[in-house]
Coordinates of C-alpha atoms in Angstrom, one line a residue:
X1 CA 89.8 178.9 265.0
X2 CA 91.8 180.8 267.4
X3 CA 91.7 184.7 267.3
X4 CA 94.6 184.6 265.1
X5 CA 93.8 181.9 262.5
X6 CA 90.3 184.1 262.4
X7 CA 91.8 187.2 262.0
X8 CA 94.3 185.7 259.6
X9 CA 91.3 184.0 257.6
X10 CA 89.2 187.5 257.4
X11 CA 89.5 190.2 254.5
X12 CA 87.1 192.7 253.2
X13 CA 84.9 190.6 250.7
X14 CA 84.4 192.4 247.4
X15 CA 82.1 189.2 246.1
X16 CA 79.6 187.9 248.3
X17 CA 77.6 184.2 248.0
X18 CA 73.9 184.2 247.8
X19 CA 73.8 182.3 251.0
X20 CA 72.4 184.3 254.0
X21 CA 74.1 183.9 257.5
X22 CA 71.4 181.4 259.6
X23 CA 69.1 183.9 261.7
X24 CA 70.8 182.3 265.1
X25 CA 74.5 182.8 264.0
X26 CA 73.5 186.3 263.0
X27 CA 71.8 187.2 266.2
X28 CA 74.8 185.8 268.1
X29 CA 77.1 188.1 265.9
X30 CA 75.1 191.2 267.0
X31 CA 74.7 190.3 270.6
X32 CA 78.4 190.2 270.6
X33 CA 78.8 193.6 269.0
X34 CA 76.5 194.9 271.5
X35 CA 79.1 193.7 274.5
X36 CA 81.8 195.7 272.8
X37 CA 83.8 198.4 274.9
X38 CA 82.0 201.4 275.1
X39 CA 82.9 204.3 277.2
X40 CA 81.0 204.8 280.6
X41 CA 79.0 202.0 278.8
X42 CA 76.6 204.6 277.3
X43 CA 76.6 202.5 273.7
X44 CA 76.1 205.9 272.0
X45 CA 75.0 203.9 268.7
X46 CA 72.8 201.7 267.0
X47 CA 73.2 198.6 264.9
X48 CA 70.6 199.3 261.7
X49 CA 70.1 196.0 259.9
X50 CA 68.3 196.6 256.7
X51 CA 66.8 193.7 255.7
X52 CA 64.7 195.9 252.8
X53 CA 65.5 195.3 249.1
X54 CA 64.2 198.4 247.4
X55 CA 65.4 200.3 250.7
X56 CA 69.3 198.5 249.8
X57 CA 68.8 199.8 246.0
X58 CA 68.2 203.4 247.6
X59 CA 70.9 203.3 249.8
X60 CA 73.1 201.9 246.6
X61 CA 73.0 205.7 245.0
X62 CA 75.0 206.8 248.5
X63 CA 77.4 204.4 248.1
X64 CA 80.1 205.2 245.4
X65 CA 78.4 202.1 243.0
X66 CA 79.7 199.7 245.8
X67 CA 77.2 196.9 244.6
X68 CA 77.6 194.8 247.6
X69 CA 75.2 197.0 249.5
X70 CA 72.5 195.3 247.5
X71 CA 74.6 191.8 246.7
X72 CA 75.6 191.1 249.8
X73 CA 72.8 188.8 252.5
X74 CA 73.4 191.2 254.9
X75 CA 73.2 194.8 255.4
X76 CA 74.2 196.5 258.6
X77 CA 74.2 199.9 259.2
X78 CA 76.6 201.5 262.1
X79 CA 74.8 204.9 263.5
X80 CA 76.1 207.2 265.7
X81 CA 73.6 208.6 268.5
X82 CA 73.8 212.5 268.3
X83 CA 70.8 212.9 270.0
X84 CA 70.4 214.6 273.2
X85 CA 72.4 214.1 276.2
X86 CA 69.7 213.6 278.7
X87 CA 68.0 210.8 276.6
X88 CA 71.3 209.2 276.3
X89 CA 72.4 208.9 279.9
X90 CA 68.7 208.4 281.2
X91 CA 68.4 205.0 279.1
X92 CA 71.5 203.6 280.2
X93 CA 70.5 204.5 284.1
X94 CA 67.0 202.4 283.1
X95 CA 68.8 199.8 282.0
X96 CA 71.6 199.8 284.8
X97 CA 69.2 199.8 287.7
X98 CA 66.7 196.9 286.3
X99 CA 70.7 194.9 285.8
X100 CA 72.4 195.9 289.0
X101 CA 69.6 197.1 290.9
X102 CA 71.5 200.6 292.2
X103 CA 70.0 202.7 294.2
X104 CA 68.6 206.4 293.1
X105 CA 71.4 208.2 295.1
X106 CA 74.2 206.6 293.0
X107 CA 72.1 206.9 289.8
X108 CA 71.9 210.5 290.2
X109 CA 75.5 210.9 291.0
X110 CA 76.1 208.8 288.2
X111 CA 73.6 210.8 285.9
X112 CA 75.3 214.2 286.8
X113 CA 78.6 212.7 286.3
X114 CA 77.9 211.4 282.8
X115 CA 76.0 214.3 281.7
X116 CA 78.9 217.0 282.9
X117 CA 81.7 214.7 281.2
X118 CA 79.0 215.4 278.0
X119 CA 78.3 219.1 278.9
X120 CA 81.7 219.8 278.5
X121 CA 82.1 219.1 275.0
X122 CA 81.5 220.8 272.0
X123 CA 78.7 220.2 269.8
X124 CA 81.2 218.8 267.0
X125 CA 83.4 216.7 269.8
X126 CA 80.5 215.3 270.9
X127 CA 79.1 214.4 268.3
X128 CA 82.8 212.8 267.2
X129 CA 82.8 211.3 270.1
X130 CA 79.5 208.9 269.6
X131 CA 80.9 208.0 266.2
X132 CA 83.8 206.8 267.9
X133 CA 82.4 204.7 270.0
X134 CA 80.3 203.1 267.0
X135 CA 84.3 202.3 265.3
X136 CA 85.2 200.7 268.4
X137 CA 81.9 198.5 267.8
X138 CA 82.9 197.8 264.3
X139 CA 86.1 196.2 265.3
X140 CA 84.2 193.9 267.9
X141 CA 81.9 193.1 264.8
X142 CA 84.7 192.3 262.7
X143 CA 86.9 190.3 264.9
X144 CA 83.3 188.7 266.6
X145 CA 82.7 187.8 262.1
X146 CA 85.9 186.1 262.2
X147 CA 85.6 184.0 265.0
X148 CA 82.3 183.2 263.8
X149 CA 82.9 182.3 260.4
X150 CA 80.9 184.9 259.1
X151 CA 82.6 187.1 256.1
X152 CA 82.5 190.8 256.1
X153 CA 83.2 194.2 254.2
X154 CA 83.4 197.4 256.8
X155 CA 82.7 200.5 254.2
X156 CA 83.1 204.0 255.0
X157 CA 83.2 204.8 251.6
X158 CA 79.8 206.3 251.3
X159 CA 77.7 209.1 251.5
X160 CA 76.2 209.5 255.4
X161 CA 73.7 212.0 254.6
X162 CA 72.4 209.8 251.9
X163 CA 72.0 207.3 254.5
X164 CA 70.7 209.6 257.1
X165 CA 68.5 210.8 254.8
X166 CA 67.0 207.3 253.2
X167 CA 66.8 205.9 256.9
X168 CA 64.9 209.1 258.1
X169 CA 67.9 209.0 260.9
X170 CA 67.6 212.6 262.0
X171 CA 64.4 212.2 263.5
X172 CA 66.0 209.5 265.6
X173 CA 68.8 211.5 266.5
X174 CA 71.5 209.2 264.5
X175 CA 73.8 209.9 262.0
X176 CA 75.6 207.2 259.8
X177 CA 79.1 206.4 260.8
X178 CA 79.8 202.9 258.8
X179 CA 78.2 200.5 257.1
X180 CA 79.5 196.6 256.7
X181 CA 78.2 193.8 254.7
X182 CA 77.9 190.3 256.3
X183 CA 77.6 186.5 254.2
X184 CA 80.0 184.4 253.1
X185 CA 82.4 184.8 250.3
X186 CA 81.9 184.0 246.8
X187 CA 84.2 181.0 245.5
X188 CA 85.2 183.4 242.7
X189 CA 86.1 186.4 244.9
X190 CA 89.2 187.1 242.9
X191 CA 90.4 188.5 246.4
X192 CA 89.6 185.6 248.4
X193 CA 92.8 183.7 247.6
X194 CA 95.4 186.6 248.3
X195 CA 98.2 186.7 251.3
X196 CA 97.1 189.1 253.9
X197 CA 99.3 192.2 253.8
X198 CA 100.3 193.9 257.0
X199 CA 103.2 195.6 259.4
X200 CA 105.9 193.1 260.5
X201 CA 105.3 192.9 264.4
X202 CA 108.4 194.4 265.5
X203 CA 107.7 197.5 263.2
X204 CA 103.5 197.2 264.5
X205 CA 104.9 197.3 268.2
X206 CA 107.0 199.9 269.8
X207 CA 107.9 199.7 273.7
X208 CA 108.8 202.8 275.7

């Protein structure tokens, strides 16, 4: 399928199959979401994938009786990292000098630079701010689904300090941001068959 055709094909499932995604596609799904746009490339979040049963049946009670949380193959968890700065930056540095190999002079520019850009912030702006960059993951996971073949349900509908709380998150220095649920749709998905409903293109786009 091309993007379109993908895009075109994807809508929020409301009635999953029991099938599970094949561990390979999956892992290709998330390695995908993980190459998603992400601002100074810090990739303030984490992907959670509970795999858990009786952990899914908790998390149900924080999720507005959404069954699919425990229906669903596939459980993934979107979480924001609101933990400190320096921990942030430091592992990105780590990981940018064993890729590229830069030296500690432009690391430590670098590491001033991020950590000022974070200074400046409020506490509630930057902590906005990492959820943010965990949406603009969620639309790589959705569009990467499509392309894939893989159905999906993004859900904000839900109770994040439920979900902070069942996933012991705090502690981690995450907070919830989205959850989405990944499979393949149900035959009888009721919703399955519908036209896809959006803005016209020349009322979507405006040129200035």
């Amino acid at each position: 399928m091309n993007i379109i055709s993908a895009l075109q094909w994807r809508y929020s499932v409301k009635r999953f199959a029991p099938e599970p995604v094949a561990p390979a596609l999956l892992h290709q799904l998330l390695e995908a979401t993980g190459l998603s746009a992400s601002a100074f490339g810090l990739q303030p979040y984490r992907l959670l994938l509970v795999e858990s049963p009786a952990l899914r049946r908790r998390l149900l009670a924080h999720s507005m009786g959404q069954h699919k949380v425990v229906e669903a193959p596939h459980l993934l968890v979107l979480a924001a990292d609101v933990g400190p700065d320096e921990r942030l930056v430091s592992r990105y540095l780590a990981r940018l000098a064993e890729v590229r190999g830069a030296d500690a002079a432009a690391l430590s520019a670098m590491s001033d630079h991020y950590l000022s850009f974070l200074a400046a912030q409020s506490p509630g702006a930057r902590r906005e701010w990492a959820h943010q960059q965990a949406y603009i993951a969620l639309g790589t996971l959705l569009a990467g689904a499509a392309l894939l073949g893989i159905d999906s349900c993004p859900m904000t509908g839900i109770n994040p300090a439920g979900y902070d709380r069942e996933l012991g998150l705090a502690e981690q220095g995450l907070a919830t941001t989205a959850i989405c649920t990944l499979g393949y749709r149900h035959p009888e998905d009721a919703q399955a068959g519908l036209a896809k409903v959006r803005l016209a293109y020349d009322e979507l786009v405006r040129r200035y």
